[in-house]
Amino acid sequence: MVNETPKNLTLLVKVSLLLTLTVIVLGAYTRLSDAGLGCPDWPGCYGSMIVPSDSSSLSKAAQLYPGSAIESDKAWLEMIHRYFAGTLGIVIFCITVWCMKIKTISPKLPLAILFVVVFQAALGMWTVTLKLMPLVVMAHLLGGFTLFSLLAILFCKLKGLQQHIDPLYVDPSVRFWAIASLSIVILQIFLGGWTSSNYAALMCTSLPICEGDWMAYLDFSKAFDLLQSGHDNYEFGVLEYPARMTIHVSHRIGAIATTCVVLVLVWKLAQQPCNIQNSLAKRVGTLLLLQVSLGIGNVVLQLPISIAVLHNLVAALLLVCVVTTNFLLWHRQDYQTQITNNVVPISDAALHKSRHADYAEGVEYDK
């Protein structure tokens, strides 16, 4: 269909995608730098919206939080993360209002995005008040990835990118492997977040799984006790070695399974006659290869912060790439059904059909 979305709105969604990615990277860097409790309160820091630095503010902070030593570097990391997150929240609020005003798309998606942002703010608060409880930290990570994915879908809708997929035929097996890939990537991100939030990233230092008789130490009941109640502070982890090792091993095995499933999707996409699907295959395959390399680098180099942060970044990009692949493959089928049922205007349907042969031959259209 003809895209009548204001260009400035699409640009604002692009900005929100960049901001979300920045917040994800800053969050990962803050977490990996052990700065998650750099500020003992929320949303400010020691009772102020900036990190205390002069003598009077330091004295006030000491009175408010007598048992907390002020580490300016960690506090600034945490506050910079919050500044960017707050800016992102304002941008998304504007996007939601704009989308509801122009009524180009259903308000459900923008409202869902706004809800995720609000819930993310609550999770950010609980991360501090519950002292880095692993379940909350992991949920905060997944919330950021969810927000990034939903914004990517919104961008696809606004740009009408789903029209680039061959409307008359998409191999059902491609859709199957796209769904399978999305499911296993989400599971693997959960395992990665659980590994990080439980400080289990360095529990195994050998490849491909773990060193020694690791199977003898597996303890799944404690490893995946989501609540881990009875602790006042979860910084640096509360689980014993067997449980942490089990989490790490699960993430390693998940990585192997994820690689296999996503590789099948890449192969299936590469076999399709449509250039857009071929392009998706290249993007997913490249991100998968990069992510596996970074994962191996984390093990071999003992988790340097730069590689660990990149591992989080590429995980977000891989997820969004798989999400948009699913959206383009499945949303296309819905659009073809609308044409069949005469829901789409005849002029749009004619344009849609005329492009079929062109797309099969790899002809591109400017948006």
mmCIF file of C-alpha atoms in Angstrom:
data_model
loop_
_atom_site.group_PDB
_atom_site.id
_atom_site.type_symbol
_atom_site.label_atom_id
_atom_site.label_comp_id
_atom_site.label_asym_id
_atom_site.label_seq_id
_atom_site.Cartn_x
_atom_site.Cartn_y
_atom_site.Cartn_z
ATOM 1 C CA MET A 1 0.000 0.000 0.000
ATOM 2 C CA VAL A 2 1.073 3.567 -0.496
ATOM 3 C CA ASN A 3 2.930 4.825 2.541
ATOM 4 C CA GLU A 4 1.346 8.089 3.764
ATOM 5 C CA THR A 5 3.191 8.196 7.065
ATOM 6 C CA PRO A 6 4.844 11.568 7.817
ATOM 7 C CA LYS A 7 8.567 11.315 7.188
ATOM 8 C CA ASN A 8 9.332 13.062 10.465
ATOM 9 C CA LEU A 9 7.510 10.334 12.403
ATOM 10 C CA THR A 10 9.536 7.644 10.675
ATOM 11 C CA LEU A 11 12.682 9.630 11.452
ATOM 12 C CA LEU A 12 11.655 9.870 15.107
ATOM 13 C CA VAL A 13 11.203 6.096 15.248
ATOM 14 C CA LYS A 14 14.712 5.742 13.798
ATOM 15 C CA VAL A 15 15.998 8.002 16.564
ATOM 16 C CA SER A 16 14.190 5.880 19.156
ATOM 17 C CA LEU A 17 15.805 2.733 17.738
ATOM 18 C CA LEU A 18 19.244 4.315 18.039
ATOM 19 C CA LEU A 19 18.467 5.528 21.557
ATOM 20 C CA THR A 20 17.216 2.088 22.587
ATOM 21 C CA LEU A 21 20.374 0.456 21.301
ATOM 22 C CA THR A 22 22.424 3.054 23.184
ATOM 23 C CA VAL A 23 20.508 2.360 26.405
ATOM 24 C CA ILE A 24 21.034 -1.395 25.939
ATOM 25 C CA VAL A 25 24.784 -0.875 25.504
ATOM 26 C CA LEU A 26 24.986 1.511 28.466
ATOM 27 C CA GLY A 27 22.995 -0.921 30.596
ATOM 28 C CA ALA A 28 25.326 -3.774 29.690
ATOM 29 C CA TYR A 29 28.403 -1.649 30.397
ATOM 30 C CA THR A 30 26.951 -0.519 33.738
ATOM 31 C CA ARG A 31 26.143 -4.089 34.739
ATOM 32 C CA LEU A 32 29.497 -5.507 33.644
ATOM 33 C CA SER A 33 31.335 -2.681 35.428
ATOM 34 C CA ASP A 34 29.556 -3.654 38.673
ATOM 35 C CA ALA A 35 27.953 -0.210 38.755
ATOM 36 C CA GLY A 36 24.343 -1.368 39.032
ATOM 37 C CA LEU A 37 24.225 -0.090 42.611
ATOM 38 C CA GLY A 38 26.386 2.952 41.928
ATOM 39 C CA CYS A 39 23.417 4.989 43.149
ATOM 40 C CA PRO A 40 21.541 3.513 46.140
ATOM 41 C CA ASP A 41 18.292 5.309 45.294
ATOM 42 C CA TRP A 42 16.071 5.889 42.250
ATOM 43 C CA PRO A 43 15.549 7.881 40.047
ATOM 44 C CA GLY A 44 18.143 10.219 41.518
ATOM 45 C CA CYS A 45 21.546 9.538 43.018
ATOM 46 C CA TYR A 46 22.052 10.119 46.737
ATOM 47 C CA GLY A 47 19.004 12.363 46.798
ATOM 48 C CA SER A 48 20.015 14.440 43.765
ATOM 49 C CA MET A 49 19.548 14.234 40.013
ATOM 50 C CA ILE A 50 23.301 14.518 39.529
ATOM 51 C CA VAL A 51 26.122 12.660 41.240
ATOM 52 C CA PRO A 52 27.266 14.477 44.415
ATOM 53 C CA SER A 53 30.641 16.130 43.933
ATOM 54 C CA ASP A 54 30.997 19.241 46.115
ATOM 55 C CA SER A 55 31.451 19.111 49.878
ATOM 56 C CA SER A 56 27.883 20.086 50.777
ATOM 57 C CA SER A 57 26.249 17.507 48.492
ATOM 58 C CA LEU A 58 28.701 14.837 49.664
ATOM 59 C CA SER A 59 27.870 15.645 53.270
ATOM 60 C CA LYS A 60 24.149 15.437 52.525
ATOM 61 C CA ALA A 61 24.629 12.109 50.727
ATOM 62 C CA ALA A 62 26.555 10.711 53.699
ATOM 63 C CA GLN A 63 23.702 11.681 56.005
ATOM 64 C CA LEU A 64 21.056 10.145 53.750
ATOM 65 C CA TYR A 65 22.978 6.911 53.133
ATOM 66 C CA PRO A 66 25.500 6.489 55.980
ATOM 67 C CA GLY A 67 26.343 2.903 55.058
ATOM 68 C CA SER A 68 27.039 3.581 51.390
ATOM 69 C CA ALA A 69 30.442 4.690 50.111
ATOM 70 C CA ILE A 70 30.191 7.066 47.158
ATOM 71 C CA GLU A 71 32.049 5.804 44.083
ATOM 72 C CA SER A 72 31.725 8.645 41.607
ATOM 73 C CA ASP A 73 32.773 6.650 38.533
ATOM 74 C CA LYS A 74 30.141 3.963 39.122
ATOM 75 C CA ALA A 75 27.514 6.507 40.108
ATOM 76 C CA TRP A 76 28.043 8.487 36.897
ATOM 77 C CA LEU A 77 27.772 5.304 34.822
ATOM 78 C CA GLU A 78 24.424 4.566 36.415
ATOM 79 C CA MET A 79 23.124 8.121 36.042
ATOM 80 C CA ILE A 80 24.190 8.446 32.391
ATOM 81 C CA HIS A 81 22.278 5.237 31.726
ATOM 82 C CA ARG A 82 19.231 6.754 33.429
ATOM 83 C CA TYR A 83 19.517 10.041 31.517
ATOM 84 C CA PHE A 84 19.460 8.206 28.194
ATOM 85 C CA ALA A 85 16.627 5.939 29.358
ATOM 86 C CA GLY A 86 14.583 8.970 30.436
ATOM 87 C CA THR A 87 15.177 10.667 27.086
ATOM 88 C CA LEU A 88 14.070 7.493 25.317
ATOM 89 C CA GLY A 89 10.886 7.433 27.383
ATOM 90 C CA ILE A 90 10.023 10.984 26.318
ATOM 91 C CA VAL A 91 10.700 10.193 22.649
ATOM 92 C CA ILE A 92 8.499 7.092 22.775
ATOM 93 C CA PHE A 93 5.696 9.028 24.465
ATOM 94 C CA CYS A 94 5.824 11.522 21.568
ATOM 95 C CA ILE A 95 5.801 8.667 19.036
ATOM 96 C CA THR A 96 2.761 7.096 20.694
ATOM 97 C CA VAL A 97 0.794 10.353 20.706
ATOM 98 C CA TRP A 98 1.764 11.043 17.085
ATOM 99 C CA CYS A 99 0.756 7.552 15.914
ATOM 100 C CA MET A 100 -2.624 7.821 17.629
ATOM 101 C CA LYS A 101 -3.186 11.259 16.121
ATOM 102 C CA ILE A 102 -2.523 10.354 12.482
ATOM 103 C CA LYS A 103 -4.212 6.922 12.740
ATOM 104 C CA THR A 104 -2.028 5.465 9.977
ATOM 105 C CA ILE A 105 -1.605 2.238 11.925
ATOM 106 C CA SER A 106 -3.460 0.540 14.752
ATOM 107 C CA PRO A 107 -2.768 2.181 18.122
ATOM 108 C CA LYS A 108 -2.164 -1.226 19.718
ATOM 109 C CA LEU A 109 1.536 -1.414 18.830
ATOM 110 C CA PRO A 110 2.462 2.154 19.931
ATOM 111 C CA LEU A 111 0.536 1.648 23.175
ATOM 112 C CA ALA A 112 2.291 -1.674 23.761
ATOM 113 C CA ILE A 113 5.637 0.061 23.250
ATOM 114 C CA LEU A 114 4.667 2.774 25.731
ATOM 115 C CA PHE A 115 3.599 0.133 28.258
ATOM 116 C CA VAL A 116 6.959 -1.635 27.919
ATOM 117 C CA VAL A 117 8.770 1.663 28.560
ATOM 118 C CA VAL A 118 6.747 2.310 31.719
ATOM 119 C CA PHE A 119 7.336 -1.243 32.928
ATOM 120 C CA GLN A 120 11.036 -0.875 32.137
ATOM 121 C CA ALA A 121 11.153 2.181 34.385
ATOM 122 C CA ALA A 122 9.598 0.136 37.188
ATOM 123 C CA LEU A 123 12.122 -2.658 36.616
ATOM 124 C CA GLY A 124 14.914 -0.091 36.727
ATOM 125 C CA MET A 125 13.680 1.045 40.125
ATOM 126 C CA TRP A 126 13.319 -2.531 41.425
ATOM 127 C CA THR A 127 16.823 -3.341 40.209
ATOM 128 C CA VAL A 128 18.089 -0.827 42.765
ATOM 129 C CA THR A 129 15.580 -1.338 45.583
ATOM 130 C CA LEU A 130 15.865 -5.148 45.415
ATOM 131 C CA LYS A 131 19.673 -4.937 45.250
ATOM 132 C CA LEU A 132 20.258 -6.543 41.838
ATOM 133 C CA MET A 133 17.882 -9.466 42.320
ATOM 134 C CA PRO A 134 18.707 -11.730 39.325
ATOM 135 C CA LEU A 135 15.083 -12.148 38.240
ATOM 136 C CA VAL A 136 14.606 -8.372 38.084
ATOM 137 C CA VAL A 137 17.954 -7.753 36.357
ATOM 138 C CA MET A 138 17.177 -10.398 33.739
ATOM 139 C CA ALA A 139 13.643 -9.054 33.225
ATOM 140 C CA HIS A 140 15.108 -5.564 32.766
ATOM 141 C CA LEU A 141 17.453 -6.918 30.091
ATOM 142 C CA LEU A 142 14.641 -8.768 28.308
ATOM 143 C CA GLY A 143 12.461 -5.665 28.526
ATOM 144 C CA GLY A 144 15.089 -3.627 26.708
ATOM 145 C CA PHE A 145 15.360 -6.237 23.974
ATOM 146 C CA THR A 146 11.559 -6.409 23.719
ATOM 147 C CA LEU A 147 11.352 -2.643 23.337
ATOM 148 C CA PHE A 148 13.995 -2.692 20.600
ATOM 149 C CA SER A 149 12.095 -5.430 18.748
ATOM 150 C CA LEU A 150 8.717 -3.683 18.964
ATOM 151 C CA LEU A 151 10.203 -0.429 17.708
ATOM 152 C CA ALA A 152 11.736 -2.308 14.778
ATOM 153 C CA ILE A 153 8.307 -3.732 13.904
ATOM 154 C CA LEU A 154 6.793 -0.255 14.152
ATOM 155 C CA PHE A 155 9.463 1.035 11.783
ATOM 156 C CA CYS A 156 8.680 -1.768 9.301
ATOM 157 C CA LYS A 157 4.986 -0.921 9.465
ATOM 158 C CA LEU A 158 5.552 2.788 8.938
ATOM 159 C CA LYS A 159 7.877 2.179 5.991
ATOM 160 C CA GLY A 160 5.699 -0.532 4.466
ATOM 161 C CA LEU A 161 8.720 -2.827 4.241
ATOM 162 C CA GLN A 162 6.517 -5.931 4.378
ATOM 163 C CA GLN A 163 5.606 -5.266 0.727
ATOM 164 C CA HIS A 164 9.110 -6.303 -0.299
ATOM 165 C CA ILE A 165 8.365 -9.987 0.346
ATOM 166 C CA ASP A 166 6.908 -12.030 -2.516
ATOM 167 C CA PRO A 167 3.153 -11.909 -1.793
ATOM 168 C CA LEU A 168 2.121 -14.929 -3.844
ATOM 169 C CA TYR A 169 4.401 -17.528 -2.341
ATOM 170 C CA VAL A 170 6.587 -17.905 0.699
ATOM 171 C CA ASP A 171 7.876 -21.395 1.407
ATOM 172 C CA PRO A 172 6.032 -22.641 4.553
ATOM 173 C CA SER A 173 9.245 -24.246 5.770
ATOM 174 C CA VAL A 174 10.885 -20.795 5.833
ATOM 175 C CA ARG A 175 8.155 -19.549 8.133
ATOM 176 C CA PHE A 176 8.573 -22.626 10.344
ATOM 177 C CA TRP A 177 12.308 -22.105 10.730
ATOM 178 C CA ALA A 178 11.792 -18.379 11.261
ATOM 179 C CA ILE A 179 9.474 -19.083 14.197
ATOM 180 C CA ALA A 180 11.823 -21.775 15.520
ATOM 181 C CA SER A 181 14.770 -19.378 15.274
ATOM 182 C CA LEU A 182 12.894 -16.615 17.063
ATOM 183 C CA SER A 183 11.884 -18.969 19.873
ATOM 184 C CA ILE A 184 15.370 -20.335 20.445
ATOM 185 C CA VAL A 185 17.041 -16.910 20.183
ATOM 186 C CA ILE A 186 14.691 -15.595 22.886
ATOM 187 C CA LEU A 187 15.466 -18.631 25.058
ATOM 188 C CA GLN A 188 19.195 -18.116 24.536
ATOM 189 C CA ILE A 189 18.932 -14.436 25.469
ATOM 190 C CA PHE A 190 17.108 -15.498 28.639
ATOM 191 C CA LEU A 191 19.959 -17.901 29.437
ATOM 192 C CA GLY A 192 22.518 -15.195 28.700
ATOM 193 C CA GLY A 193 20.735 -12.709 30.941
ATOM 194 C CA TRP A 194 20.458 -15.319 33.694
ATOM 195 C CA THR A 195 24.169 -16.087 33.350
ATOM 196 C CA SER A 196 25.097 -12.422 33.632
ATOM 197 C CA SER A 197 22.712 -11.558 36.479
ATOM 198 C CA ASN A 198 24.024 -14.502 38.529
ATOM 199 C CA TYR A 199 27.676 -13.617 37.828
ATOM 200 C CA ALA A 200 28.238 -16.994 36.185
ATOM 201 C CA ALA A 201 30.068 -15.831 33.052
ATOM 202 C CA LEU A 202 33.471 -17.093 34.233
ATOM 203 C CA MET A 203 32.386 -20.411 35.720
ATOM 204 C CA CYS A 204 33.714 -22.386 32.745
ATOM 205 C CA THR A 205 37.007 -21.502 31.087
ATOM 206 C CA SER A 206 37.320 -24.360 28.575
ATOM 207 C CA LEU A 207 35.621 -25.034 25.252
ATOM 208 C CA PRO A 208 33.225 -26.294 24.025
ATOM 209 C CA ILE A 209 31.212 -26.918 27.231
ATOM 210 C CA CYS A 210 33.225 -26.807 30.459
ATOM 211 C CA GLU A 211 36.365 -28.167 32.072
ATOM 212 C CA GLY A 212 36.710 -31.311 34.182
ATOM 213 C CA ASP A 213 33.871 -33.631 35.141
ATOM 214 C CA TRP A 214 31.301 -30.872 34.809
ATOM 215 C CA MET A 215 28.332 -33.228 34.501
ATOM 216 C CA ALA A 216 28.886 -34.392 38.082
ATOM 217 C CA TYR A 217 28.279 -30.864 39.390
ATOM 218 C CA LEU A 218 25.051 -30.035 37.575
ATOM 219 C CA ASP A 219 22.384 -28.612 39.880
ATOM 220 C CA PHE A 220 19.394 -27.424 37.874
ATOM 221 C CA SER A 221 17.035 -26.984 40.847
ATOM 222 C CA LYS A 222 19.181 -24.283 42.438
ATOM 223 C CA ALA A 223 20.481 -22.891 39.154
ATOM 224 C CA PHE A 224 16.989 -21.971 37.971
ATOM 225 C CA ASP A 225 15.453 -20.960 41.277
ATOM 226 C CA LEU A 226 14.091 -17.706 39.906
ATOM 227 C CA LEU A 227 13.233 -16.026 43.207
ATOM 228 C CA GLN A 228 16.364 -16.831 45.254
ATOM 229 C CA SER A 229 14.623 -15.360 48.292
ATOM 230 C CA GLY A 230 16.229 -14.729 51.663
ATOM 231 C CA HIS A 231 19.039 -12.390 50.607
ATOM 232 C CA ASP A 232 19.433 -8.689 51.334
ATOM 233 C CA ASN A 233 21.880 -8.022 48.501
ATOM 234 C CA TYR A 234 22.507 -9.962 45.271
ATOM 235 C CA GLU A 235 25.546 -8.049 44.040
ATOM 236 C CA PHE A 236 28.262 -10.465 42.831
ATOM 237 C CA GLY A 237 25.803 -13.368 43.121
ATOM 238 C CA VAL A 238 24.547 -15.615 45.901
ATOM 239 C CA LEU A 239 24.604 -19.056 44.254
ATOM 240 C CA GLU A 240 27.244 -21.701 44.926
ATOM 241 C CA TYR A 241 29.618 -22.948 42.224
ATOM 242 C CA PRO A 242 27.542 -25.977 41.055
ATOM 243 C CA ALA A 243 24.474 -23.804 40.405
ATOM 244 C CA ARG A 244 26.453 -21.103 38.609
ATOM 245 C CA MET A 245 28.308 -23.677 36.540
ATOM 246 C CA THR A 246 24.965 -25.246 35.572
ATOM 247 C CA ILE A 247 23.704 -21.867 34.374
ATOM 248 C CA HIS A 248 26.853 -21.333 32.338
ATOM 249 C CA VAL A 249 26.718 -24.829 30.821
ATOM 250 C CA SER A 250 23.057 -24.297 29.901
ATOM 251 C CA HIS A 251 24.014 -21.101 28.087
ATOM 252 C CA ARG A 252 26.801 -22.921 26.212
ATOM 253 C CA ILE A 253 24.508 -25.763 25.129
ATOM 254 C CA GLY A 254 21.858 -23.205 24.209
ATOM 255 C CA ALA A 255 24.403 -21.421 22.033
ATOM 256 C CA ILE A 256 25.130 -24.615 20.111
ATOM 257 C CA ALA A 257 21.420 -25.340 19.600
ATOM 258 C CA THR A 258 20.718 -21.731 18.601
ATOM 259 C CA THR A 259 23.524 -21.765 16.056
ATOM 260 C CA CYS A 260 22.192 -24.936 14.436
ATOM 261 C CA VAL A 261 18.584 -23.724 14.214
ATOM 262 C CA VAL A 262 19.419 -20.232 12.947
ATOM 263 C CA LEU A 263 21.821 -21.668 10.362
ATOM 264 C CA VAL A 264 18.925 -23.675 8.921
ATOM 265 C CA LEU A 265 16.894 -20.460 8.669
ATOM 266 C CA VAL A 266 19.793 -18.741 6.899
ATOM 267 C CA TRP A 267 20.052 -21.642 4.441
ATOM 268 C CA LYS A 268 16.293 -21.605 3.782
ATOM 269 C CA LEU A 269 16.223 -17.846 3.219
ATOM 270 C CA ALA A 270 19.219 -18.013 0.891
ATOM 271 C CA GLN A 271 17.384 -20.560 -1.294
ATOM 272 C CA GLN A 272 14.417 -18.260 -1.950
ATOM 273 C CA PRO A 273 14.106 -16.411 -5.298
ATOM 274 C CA CYS A 274 13.307 -13.065 -3.644
ATOM 275 C CA ASN A 275 16.306 -10.783 -3.162
ATOM 276 C CA ILE A 276 14.916 -9.401 0.085
ATOM 277 C CA GLN A 277 14.917 -12.857 1.654
ATOM 278 C CA ASN A 278 18.450 -13.414 0.367
ATOM 279 C CA SER A 279 19.468 -10.142 2.005
ATOM 280 C CA LEU A 280 17.881 -11.244 5.278
ATOM 281 C CA ALA A 281 19.871 -14.479 5.066
ATOM 282 C CA LYS A 282 23.120 -12.527 4.784
ATOM 283 C CA ARG A 283 22.267 -10.258 7.690
ATOM 284 C CA VAL A 284 21.134 -13.019 10.031
ATOM 285 C CA GLY A 285 24.099 -15.197 9.059
ATOM 286 C CA THR A 286 26.615 -12.396 9.580
ATOM 287 C CA LEU A 287 25.219 -11.481 12.997
ATOM 288 C CA LEU A 288 25.136 -15.137 14.036
ATOM 289 C CA LEU A 289 28.769 -15.640 13.045
ATOM 290 C CA LEU A 290 29.789 -12.472 14.873
ATOM 291 C CA GLN A 291 27.855 -13.464 17.996
ATOM 292 C CA VAL A 292 29.434 -16.921 18.141
ATOM 293 C CA SER A 293 32.883 -15.364 17.703
ATOM 294 C CA LEU A 294 32.251 -12.895 20.520
ATOM 295 C CA GLY A 295 31.010 -15.689 22.775
ATOM 296 C CA ILE A 296 34.193 -17.662 22.168
ATOM 297 C CA GLY A 297 36.205 -14.488 22.724
ATOM 298 C CA ASN A 298 34.559 -14.012 26.118
ATOM 299 C CA VAL A 299 35.765 -17.464 27.164
ATOM 300 C CA VAL A 300 39.269 -17.324 25.714
ATOM 301 C CA LEU A 301 40.008 -13.771 26.904
ATOM 302 C CA GLN A 302 38.281 -14.131 30.298
ATOM 303 C CA LEU A 303 35.371 -11.754 29.743
ATOM 304 C CA PRO A 304 36.913 -8.400 28.786
ATOM 305 C CA ILE A 305 34.282 -5.684 29.155
ATOM 306 C CA SER A 306 34.560 -4.528 25.537
ATOM 307 C CA ILE A 307 33.795 -7.972 24.111
ATOM 308 C CA ALA A 308 31.119 -8.675 26.716
ATOM 309 C CA VAL A 309 29.325 -5.427 25.853
ATOM 310 C CA LEU A 310 29.567 -6.209 22.135
ATOM 311 C CA HIS A 311 28.122 -9.659 22.895
ATOM 312 C CA ASN A 312 25.051 -7.926 24.352
ATOM 313 C CA LEU A 313 24.854 -5.495 21.439
ATOM 314 C CA VAL A 314 25.026 -8.176 18.750
ATOM 315 C CA ALA A 315 22.490 -10.301 20.649
ATOM 316 C CA ALA A 316 20.040 -7.393 20.432
ATOM 317 C CA LEU A 317 20.744 -6.907 16.718
ATOM 318 C CA LEU A 318 20.376 -10.633 16.005
ATOM 319 C CA LEU A 319 17.068 -10.766 17.859
ATOM 320 C CA VAL A 320 15.698 -7.759 15.976
ATOM 321 C CA CYS A 321 16.864 -9.198 12.658
ATOM 322 C CA VAL A 322 15.048 -12.478 13.375
ATOM 323 C CA VAL A 323 11.979 -10.597 14.641
ATOM 324 C CA THR A 324 11.758 -8.461 11.499
ATOM 325 C CA THR A 325 12.298 -11.559 9.351
ATOM 326 C CA ASN A 326 9.274 -13.165 11.015
ATOM 327 C CA PHE A 327 7.248 -9.984 10.649
ATOM 328 C CA LEU A 328 8.008 -9.668 6.950
ATOM 329 C CA LEU A 329 7.282 -13.345 6.247
ATOM 330 C CA TRP A 330 4.063 -13.616 8.253
ATOM 331 C CA HIS A 331 2.630 -10.120 7.762
ATOM 332 C CA ARG A 332 2.885 -10.641 4.019
ATOM 333 C CA GLN A 333 0.462 -13.543 4.263
ATOM 334 C CA ASP A 334 -2.051 -11.353 6.117
ATOM 335 C CA TYR A 335 -1.827 -8.706 3.389
ATOM 336 C CA GLN A 336 -2.448 -11.279 0.642
ATOM 337 C CA THR A 337 -5.531 -12.461 2.550
ATOM 338 C CA GLN A 338 -6.806 -8.873 2.615
ATOM 339 C CA ILE A 339 -6.417 -8.658 -1.161
ATOM 340 C CA THR A 340 -8.307 -11.931 -1.631
ATOM 341 C CA ASN A 341 -11.139 -10.710 0.593
ATOM 342 C CA ASN A 342 -11.267 -7.310 -1.170
ATOM 343 C CA VAL A 343 -10.291 -5.467 2.019
ATOM 344 C CA VAL A 344 -7.391 -3.719 0.284
ATOM 345 C CA PRO A 345 -8.396 -1.136 -2.371
ATOM 346 C CA ILE A 346 -8.310 -2.477 -5.934
ATOM 347 C CA SER A 347 -5.645 0.041 -6.961
ATOM 348 C CA ASP A 348 -3.356 -1.129 -4.154
ATOM 349 C CA ALA A 349 -4.041 -4.772 -4.971
ATOM 350 C CA ALA A 350 -3.178 -4.189 -8.619
ATOM 351 C CA LEU A 351 0.064 -2.484 -7.645
ATOM 352 C CA HIS A 352 0.748 -5.317 -5.228
ATOM 353 C CA LYS A 353 0.291 -7.971 -7.929
ATOM 354 C CA SER A 354 2.253 -6.052 -10.549
ATOM 355 C CA ARG A 355 5.253 -6.003 -8.238
ATOM 356 C CA HIS A 356 5.231 -9.775 -7.754
ATOM 357 C CA ALA A 357 7.101 -10.535 -10.961
ATOM 358 C CA ASP A 358 9.513 -7.678 -10.351
ATOM 359 C CA TYR A 359 10.373 -8.848 -6.833
ATOM 360 C CA ALA A 360 10.932 -12.385 -8.059
ATOM 361 C CA GLU A 361 13.513 -10.921 -10.432
ATOM 362 C CA GLY A 362 15.073 -8.796 -7.703
ATOM 363 C CA VAL A 363 13.718 -5.376 -8.699
ATOM 364 C CA GLU A 364 13.892 -2.876 -5.812
ATOM 365 C CA TYR A 365 11.539 0.027 -5.101
ATOM 366 C CA ASP A 366 12.523 3.212 -3.347
ATOM 367 C CA LYS A 367 10.565 4.111 -0.286
#
